[in-house]
Protein backbone atom coordinates (compact mmCIF):
# COMPACT_ATOMS: atom_id res chain seq x y z
CA UNK A 1 0.00 0.00 0.00
CA UNK A 2 1.30 3.44 -0.90
CA UNK A 3 0.52 6.84 0.64
CA UNK A 4 -0.30 8.07 -2.87
CA UNK A 5 -3.47 5.95 -2.80
CA UNK A 6 -4.97 8.75 -0.69
CA UNK A 7 -4.48 11.11 -3.62
CA UNK A 8 -7.48 9.33 -5.10
CA UNK A 9 -10.51 11.36 -3.89
CA UNK A 10 -12.66 8.22 -3.53
CA UNK A 11 -10.05 6.50 -1.36
CA UNK A 12 -9.58 9.70 0.68
CA UNK A 13 -13.34 9.99 1.26
CA UNK A 14 -13.57 6.33 2.39
CA UNK A 15 -10.61 6.55 4.76
CA UNK A 16 -11.53 9.95 6.19
CA UNK A 17 -15.13 8.79 6.80
CA UNK A 18 -13.70 6.00 8.95
CA UNK A 19 -11.11 8.24 10.70
CA UNK A 20 -13.31 11.27 11.45
CA UNK A 21 -15.38 9.87 14.36
CA UNK A 22 -12.13 8.70 16.04
CA UNK A 23 -10.50 12.08 15.47
CA UNK A 24 -13.53 13.91 16.91
CA UNK A 25 -13.65 11.63 19.97
CA UNK A 26 -9.93 11.94 20.69
CA UNK A 27 -10.07 15.74 20.19
CA UNK A 28 -12.90 16.16 22.71
CA UNK A 29 -11.28 13.88 25.31
CA UNK A 30 -7.81 15.44 25.08
CA UNK A 31 -9.12 19.02 25.07
CA UNK A 32 -11.39 18.44 28.06
CA UNK A 33 -8.65 16.65 30.04
CA UNK A 34 -5.93 19.19 29.13
CA UNK A 35 -7.96 22.36 29.68
CA UNK A 36 -9.71 21.20 32.88
CA UNK A 37 -6.37 19.97 34.28
CA UNK A 38 -4.60 23.20 33.33
CA UNK A 39 -7.32 25.61 34.42
CA UNK A 40 -8.55 24.00 37.64
CA UNK A 41 -5.71 21.82 38.94
CA UNK A 42 -2.48 23.74 38.38
CA UNK A 43 -1.08 26.40 40.72
CA UNK A 44 -0.40 30.04 39.87
CA UNK A 45 3.11 30.92 38.72
CA UNK A 46 5.20 32.73 41.35
CA UNK A 47 5.89 35.63 38.94
CA UNK A 48 2.99 35.61 36.47
CA UNK A 49 0.21 34.70 38.91
CA UNK A 50 -2.95 33.22 37.39
CA UNK A 51 -2.11 34.53 33.89
CA UNK A 52 -0.04 31.35 33.47
CA UNK A 53 -3.37 29.62 32.73
CA UNK A 54 -3.36 31.40 29.36
CA UNK A 55 -0.43 29.17 28.38
CA UNK A 56 -2.85 26.25 27.75
CA UNK A 57 -4.42 28.22 24.88
CA UNK A 58 -1.61 30.48 23.69
CA UNK A 59 1.17 27.92 23.17
CA UNK A 60 -0.96 25.21 21.47
CA UNK A 61 -2.57 27.85 19.21
CA UNK A 62 0.85 29.24 18.23
CA UNK A 63 2.10 25.68 17.63
CA UNK A 64 -0.80 25.02 15.23
CA UNK A 65 -0.49 28.46 13.56
CA UNK A 66 3.07 27.63 12.48
CA UNK A 67 2.62 23.93 11.75
CA UNK A 68 -0.62 24.44 9.80
CA UNK A 69 1.35 26.59 7.37
CA UNK A 70 4.08 23.94 7.17
CA UNK A 71 1.41 21.28 6.47
CA UNK A 72 0.07 23.58 3.70
CA UNK A 73 3.65 23.85 2.39
CA UNK A 74 4.00 20.06 2.14
CA UNK A 75 0.57 19.75 0.47
CA UNK A 76 1.45 22.58 -1.94
CA UNK A 77 4.76 20.94 -2.86
CA UNK A 78 2.91 17.66 -3.54
CA UNK A 79 0.53 19.61 -5.81
CA UNK A 80 3.38 21.34 -7.65
CA UNK A 81 5.41 18.13 -8.14
CA UNK A 82 2.75 15.42 -8.52
CA UNK A 83 -0.46 17.37 -9.39
CA UNK A 84 -2.61 15.50 -6.85
CA UNK A 85 -5.85 17.47 -6.46
CA UNK A 86 -6.57 16.19 -2.94
CA UNK A 87 -3.32 17.72 -1.66
CA UNK A 88 -4.18 21.14 -3.16
CA UNK A 89 -7.67 20.92 -1.62
CA UNK A 90 -6.21 19.88 1.76
CA UNK A 91 -3.99 22.98 1.72
CA UNK A 92 -6.99 25.15 0.84
CA UNK A 93 -9.04 23.50 3.62
CA UNK A 94 -6.30 24.06 6.22
CA UNK A 95 -5.87 27.82 5.65
CA UNK A 96 -8.98 29.12 7.52
CA UNK A 97 -8.19 26.73 10.39
CA UNK A 98 -4.59 27.97 10.53
CA UNK A 99 -5.81 31.57 10.44
CA UNK A 100 -8.16 30.92 13.36
CA UNK A 101 -5.35 29.51 15.51
CA UNK A 102 -3.04 32.38 14.53
CA UNK A 103 -5.71 34.84 15.68
CA UNK A 104 -6.13 32.91 18.95
CA UNK A 105 -2.35 33.11 19.51
CA UNK A 106 -2.34 36.87 18.81
CA UNK A 107 -5.41 37.67 20.94
CA UNK A 108 -4.36 35.53 23.93
CA UNK A 109 -0.82 36.92 23.58
CA UNK A 110 -2.13 40.49 23.76
CA UNK A 111 -4.35 39.67 26.76
CA UNK A 112 -1.39 38.00 28.49
CA UNK A 113 1.06 40.73 27.50
CA UNK A 114 -0.97 43.62 28.88
CA UNK A 115 -0.70 42.70 32.59
CA UNK A 116 2.84 41.22 32.24
CA UNK A 117 4.55 43.74 29.94
CA UNK A 118 2.21 46.71 30.45
CA UNK A 119 1.28 46.79 26.76
CA UNK A 120 -1.10 44.91 24.45
CA UNK A 121 1.36 44.95 21.58
CA UNK A 122 5.04 45.51 20.86
CA UNK A 123 6.97 45.36 17.59
CA UNK A 124 8.89 42.41 18.96
CA UNK A 125 10.40 39.91 16.43
CA UNK A 126 8.04 37.06 17.33
CA UNK A 127 4.90 39.19 17.52
CA UNK A 128 5.71 40.95 14.26
CA UNK A 129 6.47 37.72 12.40
CA UNK A 130 3.14 36.32 13.67
CA UNK A 131 1.31 39.39 12.40
CA UNK A 132 2.93 38.91 8.98
CA UNK A 133 1.95 35.22 9.08
CA UNK A 134 -1.67 36.31 9.70
CA UNK A 135 -1.51 38.55 6.64
CA UNK A 136 -0.13 35.64 4.59
CA UNK A 137 -3.05 33.45 5.72
CA UNK A 138 -5.51 36.18 4.67
CA UNK A 139 -3.73 36.65 1.32
CA UNK A 140 -3.69 32.89 0.69
CA UNK A 141 -7.45 32.57 1.37
CA UNK A 142 -8.20 35.65 -0.76
CA UNK A 143 -6.12 34.30 -3.66
CA UNK A 144 -8.05 31.00 -3.68
CA UNK A 145 -11.32 32.97 -3.77
CA UNK A 146 -10.13 35.41 -6.44
CA UNK A 147 -9.18 32.89 -9.15
CA UNK A 148 -11.93 30.99 -10.95
CA UNK A 149 -9.85 28.22 -12.52
CA UNK A 150 -9.08 25.77 -9.66
CA UNK A 151 -5.79 24.51 -11.12
CA UNK A 152 -4.48 28.04 -11.65
CA UNK A 153 -5.62 28.94 -8.12
CA UNK A 154 -3.79 25.89 -6.74
CA UNK A 155 -0.62 26.83 -8.68
CA UNK A 156 -0.55 30.45 -7.52
CA UNK A 157 -1.52 29.73 -3.91
CA UNK A 158 1.22 27.06 -3.78
CA UNK A 159 3.79 29.68 -4.76
CA UNK A 160 2.40 32.08 -2.15
CA UNK A 161 2.63 29.26 0.40
CA UNK A 162 6.30 28.71 -0.43
CA UNK A 163 7.04 32.41 0.11
CA UNK A 164 5.00 32.53 3.34
CA UNK A 165 6.91 29.57 4.73
CA UNK A 166 9.82 31.90 5.39
CA UNK A 167 7.61 33.80 7.87
CA UNK A 168 6.19 30.61 9.38
CA UNK A 169 9.75 29.46 10.15
CA UNK A 170 10.70 32.96 11.24
CA UNK A 171 7.76 32.93 13.69
CA UNK A 172 9.08 29.67 15.13
CA UNK A 173 12.70 30.72 15.45
CA UNK A 174 12.41 34.52 15.92
CA UNK A 175 13.08 34.23 19.65
CA UNK A 176 16.28 32.33 18.90
CA UNK A 177 17.50 34.66 16.12
CA UNK A 178 17.07 37.88 18.09
CA UNK A 179 17.52 38.14 21.81
CA UNK A 180 15.86 41.56 21.95
CA UNK A 181 12.11 41.98 22.34
CA UNK A 182 9.59 41.35 25.09
CA UNK A 183 8.61 37.80 24.19
CA UNK A 184 10.21 35.09 26.30
CA UNK A 185 12.31 32.28 24.82
CA UNK A 186 10.91 28.97 23.63
CA UNK A 187 8.37 27.49 26.08
CA UNK A 188 8.92 23.97 24.82
CA UNK A 189 12.53 22.98 25.02
CA UNK A 190 14.43 19.73 25.47
CA UNK A 191 16.85 21.62 27.71
CA UNK A 192 15.73 20.83 31.28
CA UNK A 193 17.19 24.09 32.57
CA UNK A 194 15.12 26.18 30.14
CA UNK A 195 11.96 24.11 30.23
CA UNK A 196 8.92 25.02 32.29
CA UNK A 197 8.03 23.04 35.42
CA UNK A 198 6.32 19.66 34.99
CA UNK A 199 3.28 21.04 36.85
CA UNK A 200 2.55 23.21 33.79
CA UNK A 201 4.35 21.12 31.16
CA UNK A 202 2.23 17.94 31.40
CA UNK A 203 -1.24 19.53 31.00
CA UNK A 204 0.28 21.76 28.31
CA UNK A 205 1.37 18.65 26.36
CA UNK A 206 -2.19 17.27 26.59
CA UNK A 207 -3.56 20.61 25.33
CA UNK A 208 -1.07 20.62 22.43
CA UNK A 209 -2.23 17.10 21.53
CA UNK A 210 -5.86 18.27 21.75
CA UNK A 211 -5.29 21.32 19.53
CA UNK A 212 -3.36 19.17 17.03
CA UNK A 213 -6.19 16.64 16.90
CA UNK A 214 -8.73 19.48 16.49
CA UNK A 215 -6.68 20.77 13.54
CA UNK A 216 -6.55 17.30 11.96
CA UNK A 217 -10.31 16.83 12.49
CA UNK A 218 -11.18 20.19 10.96
CA UNK A 219 -8.83 19.71 7.99
CA UNK A 220 -10.26 16.24 7.27
CA UNK A 221 -13.81 17.58 7.46
CA UNK A 222 -13.09 20.65 5.35
CA UNK A 223 -11.11 18.65 2.74
CA UNK A 224 -14.12 16.34 2.35
CA UNK A 225 -16.27 19.43 1.76
CA UNK A 226 -13.79 20.76 -0.83
CA UNK A 227 -13.81 17.40 -2.67
CA UNK A 228 -17.62 17.43 -2.72
CA UNK A 229 -17.61 21.06 -3.93
CA UNK A 230 -15.21 20.08 -6.74
CA UNK A 231 -17.52 17.22 -7.77
CA UNK A 232 -20.52 19.58 -7.61
CA UNK A 233 -18.76 22.06 -9.92
CA UNK A 234 -17.92 19.24 -12.36
CA UNK A 235 -21.52 17.99 -12.43
CA UNK A 236 -22.88 21.51 -12.96
CA UNK A 237 -20.39 22.07 -15.79
CA UNK A 238 -21.53 18.81 -17.40
CA UNK A 239 -25.18 19.97 -17.11
CA UNK A 240 -24.36 23.24 -18.83
CA UNK A 241 -22.65 21.45 -21.72
CA UNK A 242 -25.46 18.86 -22.18
CA UNK B 1 -13.54 27.98 40.14
CA UNK B 2 -9.93 28.91 41.00
CA UNK B 3 -9.24 32.34 42.43
CA UNK B 4 -7.78 34.30 39.50
CA UNK B 5 -7.15 37.40 41.59
CA UNK B 6 -6.32 40.65 39.79
CA UNK B 7 -5.67 38.85 36.50
CA UNK B 8 -9.22 37.46 36.22
CA UNK B 9 -10.07 39.66 33.22
CA UNK B 10 -7.03 38.58 31.19
CA UNK B 11 -7.58 34.88 31.88
CA UNK B 12 -11.37 34.83 31.36
CA UNK B 13 -11.13 37.03 28.26
CA UNK B 14 -8.48 34.70 26.76
CA UNK B 15 -10.68 31.63 27.23
CA UNK B 16 -13.79 33.48 25.98
CA UNK B 17 -12.05 34.88 22.87
CA UNK B 18 -10.60 31.45 22.04
CA UNK B 19 -14.01 29.81 22.48
CA UNK B 20 -15.61 32.38 20.15
CA UNK B 21 -12.94 31.91 17.45
CA UNK B 22 -13.11 28.11 17.66
CA UNK B 23 -16.92 28.22 17.56
CA UNK B 24 -16.60 30.45 14.49
CA UNK B 25 -14.41 28.03 12.50
CA UNK B 26 -16.55 25.07 13.62
CA UNK B 27 -19.76 26.87 12.63
CA UNK B 28 -18.32 27.94 9.27
CA UNK B 29 -17.06 24.40 8.54
CA UNK B 30 -20.39 22.74 9.40
CA UNK B 31 -22.37 25.36 7.46
CA UNK B 32 -20.20 24.93 4.33
CA UNK B 33 -20.42 21.14 4.68
CA UNK B 34 -24.23 21.19 4.90
CA UNK B 35 -24.58 23.66 2.00
CA UNK B 36 -22.31 21.68 -0.37
CA UNK B 37 -23.85 18.31 0.58
CA UNK B 38 -27.38 19.62 -0.02
CA UNK B 39 -26.43 21.10 -3.40
CA UNK B 40 -24.55 17.96 -4.46
CA UNK B 41 -27.45 15.69 -3.45
CA UNK B 42 -29.86 17.86 -5.49
CA UNK B 43 -27.69 17.81 -8.62
CA UNK B 44 -26.97 14.07 -8.33
CA UNK B 45 -30.69 13.33 -7.89
CA UNK B 46 -31.54 15.55 -10.88
CA UNK B 47 -28.95 13.88 -13.12
CA UNK B 48 -29.97 10.42 -11.90
CA UNK B 49 -33.58 11.31 -12.76
CA UNK B 50 -32.55 12.31 -16.28
CA UNK B 51 -30.59 9.07 -16.76
CA UNK B 52 -33.47 6.91 -15.45
CA UNK B 53 -36.23 8.82 -17.18
XYZ file of C-alpha atoms in Angstrom:
295
model
C 0.000 0.000 0.000
C 1.299 3.443 -0.904
C 0.525 6.837 0.643
C -0.303 8.065 -2.869
C -3.472 5.946 -2.797
C -4.968 8.754 -0.690
C -4.482 11.113 -3.616
C -7.475 9.329 -5.098
C -10.514 11.359 -3.892
C -12.656 8.216 -3.530
C -10.051 6.495 -1.358
C -9.584 9.700 0.678
C -13.345 9.985 1.262
C -13.570 6.326 2.392
C -10.607 6.550 4.758
C -11.526 9.946 6.190
C -15.130 8.791 6.799
C -13.697 5.996 8.953
C -11.112 8.239 10.699
C -13.310 11.272 11.453
C -15.376 9.865 14.361
C -12.132 8.703 16.039
C -10.500 12.082 15.473
C -13.535 13.912 16.907
C -13.654 11.634 19.972
C -9.927 11.940 20.693
C -10.072 15.736 20.195
C -12.902 16.160 22.708
C -11.280 13.876 25.311
C -7.807 15.441 25.077
C -9.124 19.023 25.070
C -11.394 18.437 28.065
C -8.646 16.647 30.035
C -5.932 19.194 29.133
C -7.959 22.358 29.679
C -9.706 21.195 32.875
C -6.371 19.970 34.281
C -4.605 23.201 33.329
C -7.324 25.606 34.416
C -8.554 24.003 37.637
C -5.713 21.825 38.935
C -2.478 23.735 38.382
C -1.076 26.399 40.721
C -0.396 30.040 39.874
C 3.107 30.918 38.716
C 5.197 32.733 41.347
C 5.894 35.626 38.941
C 2.994 35.608 36.472
C 0.209 34.696 38.910
C -2.951 33.217 37.389
C -2.107 34.532 33.893
C -0.042 31.353 33.474
C -3.372 29.619 32.730
C -3.363 31.399 29.356
C -0.430 29.168 28.376
C -2.847 26.252 27.746
C -4.418 28.221 24.875
C -1.612 30.477 23.690
C 1.171 27.920 23.174
C -0.962 25.206 21.471
C -2.569 27.854 19.206
C 0.848 29.242 18.231
C 2.099 25.676 17.628
C -0.796 25.017 15.227
C -0.489 28.456 13.564
C 3.067 27.633 12.476
C 2.622 23.929 11.754
C -0.617 24.441 9.801
C 1.348 26.586 7.371
C 4.077 23.937 7.171
C 1.411 21.283 6.466
C 0.074 23.579 3.701
C 3.646 23.853 2.391
C 4.000 20.058 2.142
C 0.570 19.748 0.472
C 1.446 22.582 -1.938
C 4.759 20.937 -2.856
C 2.911 17.664 -3.545
C 0.530 19.610 -5.810
C 3.385 21.344 -7.648
C 5.410 18.135 -8.138
C 2.751 15.425 -8.521
C -0.460 17.367 -9.392
C -2.614 15.501 -6.854
C -5.851 17.466 -6.459
C -6.569 16.187 -2.942
C -3.319 17.716 -1.665
C -4.177 21.136 -3.156
C -7.669 20.922 -1.621
C -6.214 19.881 1.763
C -3.987 22.983 1.720
C -6.992 25.151 0.835
C -9.042 23.499 3.622
C -6.296 24.061 6.219
C -5.871 27.817 5.646
C -8.977 29.123 7.521
C -8.190 26.733 10.394
C -4.590 27.975 10.526
C -5.811 31.575 10.435
C -8.163 30.916 13.360
C -5.351 29.509 15.508
C -3.039 32.379 14.526
C -5.715 34.840 15.682
C -6.125 32.906 18.947
C -2.346 33.114 19.510
C -2.344 36.873 18.805
C -5.410 37.668 20.942
C -4.361 35.531 23.929
C -0.822 36.918 23.583
C -2.131 40.487 23.764
C -4.345 39.666 26.763
C -1.386 37.999 28.487
C 1.058 40.734 27.497
C -0.966 43.623 28.878
C -0.700 42.700 32.590
C 2.837 41.224 32.242
C 4.555 43.743 29.939
C 2.214 46.709 30.453
C 1.276 46.788 26.757
C -1.100 44.908 24.447
C 1.362 44.953 21.576
C 5.044 45.514 20.862
C 6.972 45.358 17.588
C 8.887 42.414 18.963
C 10.396 39.913 16.432
C 8.044 37.055 17.330
C 4.895 39.193 17.523
C 5.708 40.952 14.256
C 6.467 37.720 12.403
C 3.144 36.317 13.673
C 1.309 39.390 12.401
C 2.932 38.910 8.985
C 1.955 35.215 9.075
C -1.667 36.307 9.704
C -1.506 38.550 6.636
C -0.126 35.636 4.588
C -3.052 33.453 5.721
C -5.507 36.181 4.667
C -3.729 36.648 1.320
C -3.690 32.893 0.693
C -7.450 32.566 1.367
C -8.203 35.647 -0.759
C -6.121 34.300 -3.659
C -8.052 31.004 -3.682
C -11.323 32.974 -3.774
C -10.132 35.406 -6.444
C -9.185 32.888 -9.152
C -11.931 30.989 -10.947
C -9.850 28.216 -12.520
C -9.082 25.768 -9.660
C -5.790 24.509 -11.120
C -4.482 28.043 -11.653
C -5.619 28.940 -8.122
C -3.789 25.890 -6.743
C -0.624 26.828 -8.677
C -0.553 30.450 -7.518
C -1.521 29.730 -3.907
C 1.216 27.064 -3.779
C 3.792 29.676 -4.764
C 2.399 32.082 -2.150
C 2.626 29.262 0.401
C 6.300 28.709 -0.434
C 7.039 32.407 0.115
C 4.997 32.535 3.342
C 6.906 29.566 4.733
C 9.821 31.899 5.392
C 7.613 33.796 7.865
C 6.191 30.607 9.382
C 9.748 29.456 10.146
C 10.704 32.956 11.241
C 7.764 32.935 13.688
C 9.085 29.674 15.126
C 12.703 30.725 15.451
C 12.412 34.517 15.916
C 13.078 34.228 19.647
C 16.285 32.330 18.897
C 17.497 34.661 16.121
C 17.067 37.876 18.092
C 17.523 38.142 21.811
C 15.861 41.564 21.951
C 12.106 41.976 22.337
C 9.586 41.348 25.085
C 8.613 37.804 24.187
C 10.212 35.093 26.304
C 12.314 32.284 24.820
C 10.914 28.966 23.630
C 8.372 27.489 26.077
C 8.924 23.969 24.816
C 12.527 22.980 25.023
C 14.428 19.731 25.470
C 16.847 21.616 27.715
C 15.732 20.825 31.278
C 17.186 24.093 32.574
C 15.121 26.178 30.143
C 11.963 24.109 30.230
C 8.925 25.017 32.290
C 8.030 23.045 35.416
C 6.317 19.657 34.985
C 3.285 21.036 36.854
C 2.549 23.209 33.786
C 4.353 21.124 31.160
C 2.232 17.936 31.398
C -1.236 19.532 31.000
C 0.281 21.761 28.305
C 1.370 18.655 26.364
C -2.186 17.274 26.590
C -3.559 20.614 25.325
C -1.070 20.624 22.428
C -2.230 17.098 21.531
C -5.861 18.270 21.748
C -5.289 21.315 19.529
C -3.359 19.174 17.026
C -6.195 16.640 16.903
C -8.727 19.478 16.487
C -6.675 20.775 13.545
C -6.554 17.295 11.956
C -10.310 16.831 12.486
C -11.183 20.191 10.956
C -8.834 19.711 7.990
C -10.259 16.241 7.272
C -13.807 17.583 7.463
C -13.092 20.649 5.345
C -11.107 18.648 2.740
C -14.121 16.341 2.351
C -16.274 19.434 1.765
C -13.793 20.760 -0.828
C -13.812 17.398 -2.669
C -17.622 17.431 -2.725
C -17.606 21.058 -3.935
C -15.212 20.081 -6.743
C -17.523 17.220 -7.768
C -20.524 19.578 -7.611
C -18.759 22.055 -9.915
C -17.915 19.243 -12.362
C -21.522 17.994 -12.434
C -22.881 21.513 -12.963
C -20.388 22.066 -15.789
C -21.528 18.806 -17.395
C -25.175 19.966 -17.115
C -24.361 23.239 -18.832
C -22.648 21.452 -21.725
C -25.458 18.858 -22.181
C -13.536 27.975 40.144
C -9.926 28.912 41.001
C -9.241 32.338 42.435
C -7.776 34.296 39.503
C -7.149 37.400 41.593
C -6.320 40.651 39.792
C -5.674 38.848 36.504
C -9.218 37.458 36.221
C -10.069 39.664 33.225
C -7.029 38.581 31.192
C -7.582 34.878 31.883
C -11.373 34.827 31.363
C -11.127 37.034 28.256
C -8.483 34.700 26.765
C -10.683 31.627 27.230
C -13.788 33.476 25.980
C -12.054 34.881 22.873
C -10.597 31.451 22.040
C -14.014 29.814 22.481
C -15.611 32.385 20.148
C -12.937 31.909 17.454
C -13.112 28.106 17.660
C -16.923 28.221 17.563
C -16.600 30.451 14.491
C -14.408 28.029 12.504
C -16.549 25.067 13.623
C -19.763 26.872 12.630
C -18.315 27.939 9.269
C -17.055 24.397 8.541
C -20.387 22.742 9.402
C -22.369 25.359 7.462
C -20.200 24.927 4.332
C -20.417 21.138 4.678
C -24.230 21.187 4.901
C -24.579 23.664 2.000
C -22.310 21.681 -0.368
C -23.849 18.312 0.578
C -27.380 19.623 -0.024
C -26.434 21.103 -3.398
C -24.549 17.958 -4.464
C -27.452 15.692 -3.448
C -29.864 17.858 -5.493
C -27.685 17.807 -8.618
C -26.973 14.069 -8.334
C -30.693 13.334 -7.886
C -31.542 15.548 -10.879
C -28.951 13.876 -13.120
C -29.970 10.425 -11.898
C -33.577 11.307 -12.763
C -32.554 12.314 -16.284
C -30.594 9.068 -16.757
C -33.468 6.905 -15.450
C -36.232 8.824 -17.179
